[in-house]
Amino acid sequence: MSADRKPPPPGGEEQPALPLPDPAPKSKRRRVGDNTRHRRGIAADGRIGQTLRLHPEAWEQLKILTAKERVNAHDLLVEAVNDLFVKHGYPPIA
């Protein structure tokens, strides 16, 4: 055996390398921006997620408002988005 070859594994001869699987056909690949349900951020009912980053003071104020109103932050933010739509002449559909 030459010095640059590894010895066979215990129990037999070297096994041939397994072939790599073929990549998925192009029609099965997801494209960037493809809004299918299996992407992260899309709920089962079709709603798409959006991240909102607030300054700590605004976050604290939102938490205080949720406690006073006894509703969750999501409901308040949906209400705010609907108010924004109305302000700009769109129907409140959020």
mmCIF file of C-alpha atoms in Angstrom:
data_model
loop_
_atom_site.group_PDB
_atom_site.id
_atom_site.type_symbol
_atom_site.label_atom_id
_atom_site.label_comp_id
_atom_site.label_asym_id
_atom_site.label_seq_id
_atom_site.Cartn_x
_atom_site.Cartn_y
_atom_site.Cartn_z
ATOM 1 C CA MET A 1 0.000 0.000 0.000
ATOM 2 C CA SER A 2 1.344 3.439 -0.881
ATOM 3 C CA ALA A 3 1.969 6.083 1.790
ATOM 4 C CA ASP A 4 -0.681 8.483 0.437
ATOM 5 C CA ARG A 5 -3.569 5.980 0.591
ATOM 6 C CA LYS A 6 -5.612 5.352 3.730
ATOM 7 C CA PRO A 7 -6.019 1.769 4.876
ATOM 8 C CA PRO A 8 -9.423 0.173 4.203
ATOM 9 C CA PRO A 9 -12.020 0.441 7.003
ATOM 10 C CA PRO A 10 -12.153 -2.495 9.421
ATOM 11 C CA GLY A 11 -14.123 -5.424 8.137
ATOM 12 C CA GLY A 12 -13.555 -5.134 4.411
ATOM 13 C CA GLU A 13 -12.445 -3.261 1.398
ATOM 14 C CA GLU A 14 -12.955 0.430 0.762
ATOM 15 C CA GLN A 15 -16.520 1.300 -0.116
ATOM 16 C CA PRO A 16 -17.108 3.384 -3.237
ATOM 17 C CA ALA A 17 -18.271 6.941 -2.576
ATOM 18 C CA LEU A 18 -22.025 7.384 -2.787
ATOM 19 C CA PRO A 19 -23.167 9.685 -5.598
ATOM 20 C CA LEU A 20 -24.473 13.098 -4.556
ATOM 21 C CA PRO A 21 -28.218 13.639 -5.115
ATOM 22 C CA ASP A 22 -29.188 15.763 -8.085
ATOM 23 C CA PRO A 23 -30.267 19.295 -7.156
ATOM 24 C CA ALA A 24 -33.992 19.975 -7.251
ATOM 25 C CA PRO A 25 -35.304 20.942 -10.666
ATOM 26 C CA LYS A 26 -35.580 24.679 -11.165
ATOM 27 C CA SER A 27 -39.368 24.526 -11.024
ATOM 28 C CA LYS A 28 -39.184 23.164 -7.452
ATOM 29 C CA ARG A 29 -36.725 25.766 -6.177
ATOM 30 C CA ARG A 30 -38.008 28.746 -4.223
ATOM 31 C CA ARG A 31 -37.196 32.132 -5.629
ATOM 32 C CA VAL A 32 -36.280 35.136 -3.547
ATOM 33 C CA GLY A 33 -39.471 37.024 -2.755
ATOM 34 C CA ASP A 34 -41.692 33.973 -3.342
ATOM 35 C CA ASN A 35 -44.508 34.441 -0.790
ATOM 36 C CA THR A 36 -45.515 30.827 -0.274
ATOM 37 C CA ARG A 37 -46.952 29.639 3.029
ATOM 38 C CA HIS A 38 -43.921 27.569 3.968
ATOM 39 C CA ARG A 39 -41.811 30.707 4.269
ATOM 40 C CA ARG A 40 -41.238 32.018 7.738
ATOM 41 C CA GLY A 41 -43.565 34.842 8.783
ATOM 42 C CA ILE A 42 -46.703 33.641 6.999
ATOM 43 C CA ALA A 43 -49.561 32.328 9.143
ATOM 44 C CA ALA A 44 -51.771 29.409 8.155
ATOM 45 C CA ASP A 45 -54.612 31.838 7.395
ATOM 46 C CA GLY A 46 -52.434 33.766 4.910
ATOM 47 C CA ARG A 47 -51.427 36.709 7.094
ATOM 48 C CA ILE A 48 -47.845 37.836 6.490
ATOM 49 C CA GLY A 49 -45.629 38.981 9.363
ATOM 50 C CA GLN A 50 -43.802 42.262 9.742
ATOM 51 C CA THR A 51 -41.234 43.124 12.389
ATOM 52 C CA LEU A 52 -41.623 46.414 14.207
ATOM 53 C CA ARG A 53 -38.710 47.909 16.114
ATOM 54 C CA LEU A 54 -39.476 50.620 18.651
ATOM 55 C CA HIS A 55 -37.387 52.834 20.870
ATOM 56 C CA PRO A 56 -37.454 51.576 24.479
ATOM 57 C CA GLU A 57 -39.665 54.493 25.554
ATOM 58 C CA ALA A 58 -42.233 53.715 22.854
ATOM 59 C CA TRP A 59 -42.140 50.018 23.762
ATOM 60 C CA GLU A 60 -42.800 50.864 27.411
ATOM 61 C CA GLN A 61 -45.659 53.178 26.449
ATOM 62 C CA LEU A 62 -47.186 50.417 24.302
ATOM 63 C CA LYS A 63 -46.964 47.973 27.200
ATOM 64 C CA ILE A 64 -48.655 50.489 29.531
ATOM 65 C CA LEU A 65 -51.433 51.003 26.973
ATOM 66 C CA THR A 66 -51.957 47.240 26.605
ATOM 67 C CA ALA A 67 -52.363 46.959 30.379
ATOM 68 C CA LYS A 68 -54.772 49.902 30.590
ATOM 69 C CA GLU A 69 -56.875 48.748 27.646
ATOM 70 C CA ARG A 70 -56.608 45.057 28.589
ATOM 71 C CA VAL A 71 -55.754 44.038 25.026
ATOM 72 C CA ASN A 72 -52.592 42.578 23.560
ATOM 73 C CA ALA A 73 -50.026 44.625 21.636
ATOM 74 C CA HIS A 74 -50.867 42.856 18.369
ATOM 75 C CA ASP A 75 -54.467 44.059 18.483
ATOM 76 C CA LEU A 76 -53.372 47.629 19.202
ATOM 77 C CA LEU A 77 -50.881 47.564 16.338
ATOM 78 C CA VAL A 78 -53.489 46.181 13.913
ATOM 79 C CA GLU A 79 -55.788 49.012 15.000
ATOM 80 C CA ALA A 80 -52.985 51.511 14.346
ATOM 81 C CA VAL A 81 -52.339 50.096 10.859
ATOM 82 C CA ASN A 82 -56.054 50.308 10.045
ATOM 83 C CA ASP A 83 -56.096 53.942 11.247
ATOM 84 C CA LEU A 84 -53.122 54.635 8.968
ATOM 85 C CA PHE A 85 -54.946 53.086 6.008
ATOM 86 C CA VAL A 86 -58.039 55.227 6.651
ATOM 87 C CA LYS A 87 -55.902 58.347 7.004
ATOM 88 C CA HIS A 88 -54.490 57.737 3.516
ATOM 89 C CA GLY A 89 -57.831 56.858 1.915
ATOM 90 C CA TYR A 90 -57.567 53.057 1.959
ATOM 91 C CA PRO A 91 -60.061 50.636 3.498
ATOM 92 C CA PRO A 92 -59.198 49.310 6.997
ATOM 93 C CA ILE A 93 -58.395 45.690 6.112
ATOM 94 C CA ALA A 94 -55.515 44.742 8.464
#
